[in-house]
Protein backbone atom coordinates (compact mmCIF):
# COMPACT_ATOMS: atom_id res chain seq x y z
CA MET A 1 0.00 0.00 0.00
CA LYS A 2 1.48 3.32 -1.07
CA SER A 3 1.68 6.37 1.13
CA PHE A 4 -1.41 8.55 1.47
CA THR A 5 -1.43 11.47 -0.98
CA ARG A 6 -4.57 13.47 -0.20
CA ARG A 7 -4.61 16.62 1.94
CA LEU A 8 -5.16 15.68 5.36
CA ALA A 9 1.31 13.88 18.07
CA PRO A 10 1.53 10.50 19.59
CA ALA A 11 0.65 9.20 22.91
CA ALA A 12 1.82 11.11 25.93
CA ALA A 13 3.57 9.46 28.81
CA GLY A 14 4.45 11.00 32.17
CA ALA A 15 7.12 13.69 32.24
CA MET A 16 10.76 12.59 32.40
CA ALA A 17 13.79 14.70 33.19
CA LEU A 18 14.77 16.71 30.17
CA GLY A 19 18.45 16.03 29.89
CA LEU A 20 18.10 12.24 30.01
CA ALA A 21 20.42 11.04 27.27
CA LEU A 22 19.37 7.89 25.45
CA THR A 23 22.62 7.25 23.69
CA GLY A 24 22.47 5.97 20.11
CA CYS A 25 22.99 2.27 19.59
CA SER A 26 26.06 2.43 17.37
CA GLY A 27 29.25 1.11 18.85
CA SER A 28 31.39 3.77 17.15
CA SER A 29 31.35 6.31 19.98
CA GLY A 30 35.11 6.02 20.34
CA ASN A 31 35.81 7.24 16.78
CA ALA A 32 37.87 10.43 17.05
CA ASN A 33 36.63 11.61 13.65
CA GLN A 34 33.00 11.16 14.61
CA THR A 35 30.61 14.10 14.98
CA THR A 36 27.96 13.90 17.69
CA ILE A 37 24.56 15.51 17.18
CA THR A 38 21.54 15.58 19.45
CA TRP A 39 17.85 14.85 18.73
CA LEU A 40 15.03 15.83 21.08
CA VAL A 41 11.85 13.69 21.04
CA ASP A 42 8.85 13.32 23.33
CA ASN A 43 9.06 10.67 26.02
CA GLY A 44 6.21 8.41 24.87
CA GLU A 45 7.37 4.79 24.80
CA SER A 46 6.55 4.28 21.14
CA THR A 47 8.16 7.60 20.15
CA VAL A 48 11.39 6.69 21.91
CA SER A 49 11.41 3.15 20.50
CA ALA A 50 10.96 4.44 16.94
CA ALA A 51 13.63 7.10 17.42
CA GLU A 52 16.11 4.59 18.84
CA GLN A 53 15.66 2.34 15.82
CA ILE A 54 16.07 5.28 13.43
CA VAL A 55 19.26 6.24 15.26
CA GLU A 56 20.63 2.70 15.13
CA ASP A 57 19.99 2.36 11.40
CA PHE A 58 21.16 5.90 10.63
CA GLN A 59 24.44 5.41 12.47
CA ALA A 60 25.04 2.13 10.65
CA ALA A 61 24.66 3.99 7.36
CA ASN A 62 26.61 7.06 8.56
CA PRO A 63 29.47 5.83 10.77
CA GLY A 64 30.94 9.32 11.00
CA ILE A 65 27.91 10.65 12.88
CA LYS A 66 26.73 9.71 16.37
CA VAL A 67 23.22 10.71 17.55
CA ASP A 68 22.32 11.24 21.18
CA LEU A 69 18.60 11.23 21.99
CA GLU A 70 17.07 13.51 24.60
CA THR A 71 13.47 13.31 25.81
CA ARG A 72 10.89 15.88 26.82
CA PRO A 73 7.35 15.72 28.22
CA GLN A 74 4.34 16.02 25.92
CA GLY A 75 1.33 18.29 26.24
CA GLY A 76 1.58 21.88 27.44
CA ASP A 77 4.79 21.30 29.39
CA GLY A 78 6.49 19.99 26.27
CA ASP A 79 5.23 22.92 24.18
CA ASN A 80 6.60 25.42 26.67
CA LEU A 81 9.94 23.64 26.84
CA ILE A 82 10.31 23.67 23.05
CA LYS A 83 9.56 27.40 22.90
CA THR A 84 11.95 28.14 25.77
CA ARG A 85 14.85 26.20 24.26
CA LEU A 86 14.36 27.84 20.89
CA SER A 87 14.19 31.32 22.40
CA THR A 88 17.34 30.78 24.48
CA GLY A 89 19.33 29.18 21.65
CA ASP A 90 19.61 25.96 23.64
CA MET A 91 17.81 23.64 21.19
CA THR A 92 19.24 20.30 20.07
CA ASP A 93 20.57 19.83 16.51
CA VAL A 94 17.31 18.11 15.51
CA PHE A 95 14.00 18.11 17.37
CA SER A 96 10.61 16.51 16.80
CA TYR A 97 7.46 18.57 17.25
CA ASN A 98 3.94 19.09 15.94
CA THR A 99 2.99 20.09 12.45
CA GLY A 100 0.16 22.44 11.48
CA SER A 101 -1.05 25.15 13.83
CA LEU A 102 1.38 24.41 16.68
CA PHE A 103 4.30 24.47 14.23
CA GLN A 104 3.31 28.02 13.29
CA GLN A 105 3.50 29.04 16.95
CA ILE A 106 7.25 28.33 17.27
CA SER A 107 8.19 31.17 14.86
CA PRO A 108 9.72 28.89 12.22
CA GLN A 109 11.10 31.67 10.02
CA GLN A 110 12.93 33.10 13.00
CA ASN A 111 14.06 29.88 14.66
CA LEU A 112 14.37 27.06 12.09
CA THR A 113 16.64 26.18 9.16
CA PRO A 114 14.71 25.94 5.86
CA ILE A 115 15.13 22.72 3.89
CA THR A 116 13.04 23.72 0.86
CA ASN A 117 15.74 22.95 -1.69
CA GLU A 118 17.11 19.77 -0.14
CA PRO A 119 16.82 16.85 -2.61
CA TYR A 120 14.96 14.58 -0.18
CA ILE A 121 12.04 17.03 0.02
CA ALA A 122 10.97 15.94 -3.48
CA LYS A 123 9.84 12.59 -2.05
CA VAL A 124 7.84 14.07 0.81
CA SER A 125 4.10 14.00 0.08
CA GLU A 126 2.53 17.22 -1.17
CA THR A 127 -0.10 16.55 1.49
CA PHE A 128 2.47 17.05 4.24
CA LYS A 129 4.47 20.04 2.99
CA PRO A 130 1.93 22.80 3.78
CA THR A 131 1.86 21.74 7.43
CA VAL A 132 5.59 22.52 7.84
CA THR A 133 5.71 25.57 5.58
CA ALA A 134 6.03 29.19 6.70
CA GLY A 135 6.26 31.92 4.11
CA SER A 136 7.72 30.27 1.04
CA ASP A 137 9.95 27.78 2.85
CA ILE A 138 9.62 24.19 4.08
CA TYR A 139 11.17 23.43 7.46
CA GLY A 140 10.43 19.82 8.43
CA VAL A 141 10.07 16.18 7.38
CA PRO A 142 7.44 13.66 8.54
CA VAL A 143 8.29 11.24 11.33
CA GLY A 144 6.22 8.06 11.25
CA THR A 145 2.77 7.60 9.77
CA GLY A 146 -0.41 9.58 9.49
CA PHE A 147 -3.12 8.70 11.98
CA ALA A 148 -6.64 9.57 13.06
CA GLY A 149 -8.68 10.93 15.92
CA ALA A 150 -11.27 8.20 16.36
CA VAL A 151 -12.71 5.61 18.72
CA LEU A 152 -10.63 2.53 19.41
CA TYR A 153 -12.91 -0.27 20.57
CA ASN A 154 -12.58 -3.78 21.95
CA LYS A 155 -13.95 -6.07 19.25
CA LYS A 156 -14.45 -8.96 21.69
CA VAL A 157 -16.73 -6.85 23.88
CA TYR A 158 -18.69 -5.79 20.81
CA GLU A 159 -18.99 -9.38 19.61
CA LYS A 160 -20.06 -10.69 23.00
CA LEU A 161 -22.83 -8.08 23.23
CA GLY A 162 -23.85 -8.37 19.57
CA LEU A 163 -23.11 -4.71 18.85
CA SER A 164 -22.56 -3.13 15.44
CA VAL A 165 -20.15 -0.28 14.74
CA PRO A 166 -22.15 2.95 15.21
CA LYS A 167 -22.53 5.42 12.35
CA THR A 168 -24.41 8.10 14.35
CA TRP A 169 -24.04 9.63 17.80
CA ASP A 170 -27.40 8.19 18.88
CA GLN A 171 -26.20 4.69 17.93
CA PHE A 172 -22.96 5.29 19.83
CA MET A 173 -24.89 6.29 22.95
CA GLU A 174 -27.20 3.27 22.60
CA ASN A 175 -24.18 0.95 22.33
CA SER A 176 -22.61 2.64 25.34
CA ARG A 177 -25.70 2.12 27.50
CA LYS A 178 -25.79 -1.58 26.59
CA ILE A 179 -22.08 -1.89 27.43
CA LYS A 180 -22.68 -0.21 30.80
CA ASP A 181 -25.50 -2.65 31.56
CA SER A 182 -23.05 -5.52 30.96
CA GLY A 183 -20.70 -4.25 33.68
CA VAL A 184 -17.98 -2.94 31.36
CA ALA A 185 -16.90 0.73 31.31
CA PRO A 186 -18.45 2.04 28.07
CA ILE A 187 -16.21 5.03 27.30
CA LEU A 188 -12.68 5.28 28.62
CA GLN A 189 -11.32 8.67 29.64
CA SER A 190 -7.82 9.29 31.02
CA TYR A 191 -7.71 12.78 32.47
CA GLN A 192 -4.43 12.21 34.24
CA ALA A 193 -3.09 12.71 30.71
CA THR A 194 -4.95 15.97 30.07
CA TRP A 195 -4.19 15.99 26.32
CA SER A 196 -6.34 12.87 25.86
CA SER A 197 -9.49 14.72 26.96
CA GLN A 198 -9.63 16.73 23.71
CA LEU A 199 -10.72 13.97 21.34
CA PHE A 200 -14.47 14.55 21.65
CA VAL A 201 -13.80 18.01 20.19
CA LEU A 202 -10.79 17.55 17.94
CA GLY A 203 -11.76 14.12 16.62
CA ASP A 204 -15.21 15.40 15.69
CA PHE A 205 -13.94 17.86 13.10
CA ALA A 206 -14.73 15.65 10.08
CA ASN A 207 -18.37 15.93 11.13
CA VAL A 208 -18.01 19.70 11.47
CA ALA A 209 -16.48 19.91 7.99
CA LYS A 210 -19.38 17.93 6.51
CA ALA A 211 -22.00 20.13 8.17
CA SER A 212 -20.14 23.45 7.75
CA PRO A 213 -17.76 23.14 4.77
CA ASN A 214 -16.45 26.71 5.18
CA PHE A 215 -15.85 26.44 8.91
CA ALA A 216 -12.03 26.35 8.78
CA THR A 217 -11.82 29.43 6.53
CA ASP A 218 -14.41 31.36 8.52
CA TYR A 219 -12.82 30.30 11.80
CA THR A 220 -9.41 31.58 10.70
CA ALA A 221 -10.99 34.88 9.65
CA ASN A 222 -12.82 35.24 13.00
CA LYS A 223 -16.22 34.90 11.33
CA THR A 224 -17.41 31.91 13.36
CA LYS A 225 -16.66 30.32 16.71
CA TYR A 226 -17.07 27.04 18.55
CA SER A 227 -19.76 28.49 20.80
CA THR A 228 -21.81 29.90 17.90
CA ASP A 229 -21.48 27.26 15.16
CA PRO A 230 -23.96 24.46 15.95
CA ALA A 231 -21.84 21.75 14.29
CA ALA A 232 -18.61 22.78 16.02
CA PHE A 233 -20.32 23.07 19.41
CA LYS A 234 -21.44 19.44 19.30
CA GLY A 235 -18.01 18.11 20.29
CA PHE A 236 -18.30 19.87 23.67
CA GLN A 237 -21.96 18.91 23.87
CA HIS A 238 -21.27 15.22 23.24
CA GLN A 239 -18.57 15.10 25.91
CA GLU A 240 -20.96 16.67 28.41
CA GLU A 241 -23.78 14.30 27.43
CA ALA A 242 -21.64 11.18 27.83
CA ALA A 243 -20.34 12.40 31.20
CA LYS A 244 -23.82 13.20 32.53
CA ALA A 245 -25.03 9.75 31.43
CA GLY A 246 -22.36 8.15 33.62
CA LEU A 247 -20.72 6.39 30.68
CA PHE A 248 -17.08 7.03 31.63
CA ASN A 249 -14.90 4.71 33.69
CA GLU A 250 -15.38 5.58 37.35
CA ASP A 251 -11.70 6.47 37.81
CA PHE A 252 -11.53 8.71 34.71
CA ALA A 253 -10.05 11.62 36.67
CA SER A 254 -7.01 9.66 37.84
CA THR A 255 -6.58 7.20 34.96
CA THR A 256 -3.39 7.57 32.97
CA TYR A 257 -3.16 7.08 29.24
CA GLU A 258 -1.28 3.81 29.72
CA GLU A 259 -3.89 2.55 32.18
CA ALA A 260 -6.68 3.36 29.72
CA LEU A 261 -4.95 1.31 27.01
CA GLN A 262 -4.61 -1.56 29.49
CA LYS A 263 -8.33 -1.38 30.30
CA LEU A 264 -9.17 -1.32 26.60
CA VAL A 265 -7.15 -4.39 25.62
CA ASP A 266 -8.29 -6.29 28.72
CA GLY A 267 -11.95 -5.58 27.98
CA GLU A 268 -12.45 -3.57 31.19
CA GLY A 269 -13.36 -0.64 28.95
CA ALA A 270 -15.00 -0.98 25.56
CA GLN A 271 -14.41 2.32 23.70
CA TYR A 272 -11.64 4.93 23.89
CA PRO A 273 -11.81 8.19 21.89
CA ILE A 274 -8.12 8.74 21.24
CA LEU A 275 -5.49 9.22 18.54
CA SER A 276 -4.86 6.06 16.53
CA SER A 277 -1.13 6.55 17.05
CA SER A 278 -1.96 4.73 20.30
CA LEU A 279 -1.88 1.54 18.25
CA THR A 280 1.91 1.65 18.31
CA ALA A 281 1.85 1.66 22.12
CA ILE A 282 -0.58 -1.28 22.11
CA GLN A 283 1.59 -3.15 19.64
CA LEU A 284 4.66 -2.62 21.81
CA THR A 285 3.04 -3.53 25.14
CA PHE A 286 0.23 -5.93 24.21
CA PRO A 287 1.26 -7.41 20.83
CA GLU A 288 -0.89 -10.50 21.31
CA LYS A 289 -4.01 -8.32 21.65
CA ILE A 290 -3.44 -5.79 18.87
CA ASN A 291 -6.01 -7.41 16.57
CA ASP A 292 -8.65 -7.39 19.30
CA ILE A 293 -8.84 -3.63 18.78
CA GLY A 294 -10.90 -2.03 16.03
CA LEU A 295 -11.49 1.58 15.03
CA PHE A 296 -14.41 3.74 13.95
CA PRO A 297 -14.81 7.52 13.45
CA LEU A 298 -16.42 9.62 16.14
CA PRO A 299 -20.01 9.52 14.91
CA GLY A 300 -22.08 12.58 14.02
CA ASP A 301 -25.74 13.06 13.23
CA ASP A 302 -25.90 11.68 9.68
CA ALA A 303 -24.84 8.09 8.93
CA SER A 304 -24.49 8.92 5.23
CA LYS A 305 -21.82 11.52 6.06
CA ASN A 306 -19.87 9.41 8.57
CA ALA A 307 -16.24 10.55 8.12
CA LEU A 308 -12.85 10.21 9.80
CA THR A 309 -10.77 13.08 11.20
CA VAL A 310 -7.18 12.50 10.14
CA TRP A 311 -3.85 13.79 11.43
CA LEU A 312 -0.55 14.20 9.69
CA PRO A 313 2.55 12.91 11.46
CA GLY A 314 4.71 15.17 13.55
CA GLY A 315 7.77 16.76 12.01
CA ALA A 316 11.52 16.75 12.58
CA TYR A 317 13.29 20.10 12.34
CA THR A 318 16.73 21.62 12.79
CA PRO A 319 17.14 25.02 14.48
CA LYS A 320 19.28 27.84 13.15
CA THR A 321 21.44 27.47 16.27
CA SER A 322 22.62 23.94 15.39
CA LYS A 323 26.40 23.64 15.49
CA HIS A 324 26.29 20.74 13.06
CA PRO A 325 23.73 21.74 10.40
CA GLU A 326 25.02 19.43 7.65
CA GLU A 327 24.95 16.36 9.89
CA ALA A 328 21.51 17.39 11.15
CA LYS A 329 20.23 17.59 7.56
CA LYS A 330 21.59 14.10 6.92
CA LEU A 331 19.47 12.81 9.79
CA LEU A 332 16.42 14.59 8.38
CA ALA A 333 17.13 13.05 4.97
CA PHE A 334 17.29 9.59 6.54
CA ILE A 335 14.04 10.10 8.45
CA ALA A 336 12.34 11.07 5.16
CA SER A 337 13.52 7.97 3.31
CA LYS A 338 12.38 4.39 2.88
CA ALA A 339 15.09 3.34 5.34
CA GLY A 340 13.69 5.74 7.92
CA CYS A 341 10.13 4.48 7.42
CA ASP A 342 11.32 0.88 7.61
CA ALA A 343 13.03 1.66 10.92
CA VAL A 344 9.73 2.95 12.34
CA THR A 345 7.83 -0.08 11.07
CA LYS A 346 10.42 -2.42 12.55
CA ALA A 347 10.33 -0.69 15.93
CA VAL A 348 6.65 0.05 16.55
CA GLY A 349 4.58 -1.12 13.58
CA VAL A 350 2.23 1.25 11.78
CA SER A 351 -0.83 3.26 12.80
CA GLY A 352 -1.68 4.67 9.36
CA PRO A 353 -0.09 5.50 5.98
CA TYR A 354 3.35 7.02 5.44
CA LEU A 355 3.82 10.46 3.85
CA VAL A 356 7.05 9.67 1.95
CA ASP A 357 6.72 8.44 -1.63
CA ASP A 358 9.03 5.41 -1.39
CA CYS A 359 7.53 4.13 1.86
CA GLU A 360 5.06 1.26 1.89
CA LEU A 361 2.99 -0.34 4.59
CA PRO A 362 3.71 -3.98 5.38
CA ALA A 363 1.43 -6.65 3.93
CA GLU A 364 -0.07 -7.31 7.35
CA VAL A 365 -1.29 -4.37 9.42
CA PRO A 366 -3.31 -4.27 12.68
CA ALA A 367 -7.07 -4.69 12.43
CA ALA A 368 -7.67 -1.07 13.44
CA VAL A 369 -5.42 0.17 10.63
CA LYS A 370 -7.44 -1.95 8.17
CA ASP A 371 -10.57 -0.27 9.54
CA MET A 372 -8.97 3.14 8.99
CA LEU A 373 -7.54 2.80 5.48
CA PRO A 374 -10.83 2.95 3.52
CA TYR A 375 -11.48 6.35 5.09
CA PHE A 376 -7.98 7.56 4.20
CA GLU A 377 -8.26 6.32 0.64
CA ASP A 378 -11.61 7.98 -0.15
CA PRO A 379 -11.43 11.81 -0.03
CA ALA A 380 -15.17 11.99 0.61
CA LYS A 381 -14.76 10.01 3.83
CA ASN A 382 -12.16 12.06 5.66
CA SER A 383 -11.15 15.54 6.65
CA PRO A 384 -7.87 16.84 8.02
CA ALA A 385 -8.06 17.89 11.66
CA LEU A 386 -8.70 21.62 12.04
CA GLU A 387 -5.11 22.27 13.11
CA PHE A 388 -3.97 21.41 9.58
CA LEU A 389 -6.49 23.76 7.95
CA SER A 390 -6.14 26.73 10.28
CA PRO A 391 -3.28 28.24 12.33
CA VAL A 392 -5.77 29.02 15.09
CA LYS A 393 -5.59 26.68 18.08
CA GLY A 394 -5.81 27.72 21.71
CA PRO A 395 -3.33 26.16 24.15
CA SER A 396 -5.85 25.60 26.97
CA LEU A 397 -8.27 23.22 25.23
CA GLU A 398 -7.03 20.19 27.16
CA GLN A 399 -7.71 21.86 30.51
CA ILE A 400 -11.15 23.03 29.35
CA THR A 401 -12.22 19.61 28.08
CA VAL A 402 -11.10 18.02 31.34
CA GLU A 403 -13.47 20.41 33.11
CA VAL A 404 -16.34 19.70 30.71
CA GLY A 405 -15.82 15.93 30.95
CA SER A 406 -15.61 16.14 34.74
CA GLY A 407 -18.83 18.13 35.11
CA ILE A 408 -16.97 21.15 36.47
CA ARG A 409 -17.94 23.32 33.51
CA SER A 410 -20.88 23.09 31.10
CA ALA A 411 -20.38 22.49 27.40
CA LYS A 412 -21.69 25.99 26.70
CA ASP A 413 -19.24 27.61 29.11
CA GLY A 414 -16.41 25.39 27.89
CA ALA A 415 -16.91 26.36 24.26
CA ALA A 416 -17.12 30.05 25.17
CA LEU A 417 -13.96 29.83 27.27
CA TYR A 418 -12.15 28.09 24.43
CA ASP A 419 -13.19 30.88 22.07
CA GLU A 420 -11.54 33.34 24.48
CA ASP A 421 -8.41 31.16 24.55
CA VAL A 422 -8.33 31.04 20.75
CA THR A 423 -8.71 34.82 20.50
CA LYS A 424 -5.58 35.38 22.59
CA GLN A 425 -3.59 32.98 20.40
CA ALA A 426 -4.85 34.49 17.14
CA LYS A 427 -3.89 37.98 18.30
CA GLN A 428 -0.40 36.77 19.19
CA LEU A 429 -0.11 35.44 15.63
CA ASN A 430 -1.33 38.82 14.28
CA LEU A 431 -3.96 37.13 12.13
CA PRO A 432 -6.20 39.41 10.04
CA GLY A 433 -9.62 40.07 11.54
CA TRP A 434 -8.65 39.41 15.16
CA ASN A 435 -7.23 42.76 16.33
């Protein structure tokens, strides 16, 4: 299967100390002629495993270069750390970070080295390039596969209860009530990892795009808002409705992301709205159960318009402050090559299609990826997440959706507060129509 070509950040683990060096696997560290570069990645288990394999294979192909890995937390803490290290000139030679709207917030033209004219960029999908472009320059390459914001579900629970995959929100709620009656937690939430609370809103955007095709353009121009657009508001509304119906796991407030995955594969929880990049964590930790997990889009109101919200992979970048820019570019070239994709597949498997022309998915992929691919392959059945269509994204959404899902704040108040959060961010970006 070839990489996805239509227009379209992995699982978060607990914070680890920033300077933790995960030294590359090559045995050539004693080479006096060797140049050492550093690469900063998030501390999710699957992210680190993939990066370690890339480093091992890169060093084997480039014995004159040694790569030291450093880790950082994900979520808001990780965002702040990236911005701080860039502003102080203390960034590693290569670092991995988001694409799309969050990429725009790290002042790429000021802080990053453009790679527009590097030969390896020709093989990067045209789908991906706009998400790492500022002005007329390209700054990053894709790391890993594309993925989706969707519902991972335990197929064995569904089979035992005779349930069908829901195509509408009402069907999803009906399934969830039947699951609750069976003694299984219907909808897993993991608010200890605050980022995971956003999926009811972010993963619903394909439904928003179907109902309001001009939403992204109008949103960027400050002509519509989450609290005023009926389709956009439904993500907050659905989260509130599910919470009020008592459909979350009882320990949702303290459950970690890893614990939620454990509950899902063990059948203690049936459905988990989450990023499908979580499949790599499942494949690493519970390989014997990977095919017990299926995937379906967050359902909307109209079964005939059931669509999947898709994400592009994160990017790898090199800052202008790198002391070894040529070696750093060689690592970027390797990441954006078939060898780089193969390293990821070998380390953590796949959670979607690659965005590099030469890269192919293996013949056998997890059941949830098989569920996902028809949506990726049919343009009418997917939409990029809003963050790839608009630079506007407020940093406090994860805290707001925790409050909505916990019953602390109503959906109406949550959407209004997020609109305020978005306004601050848009003004910082000096976007037209916001000042």
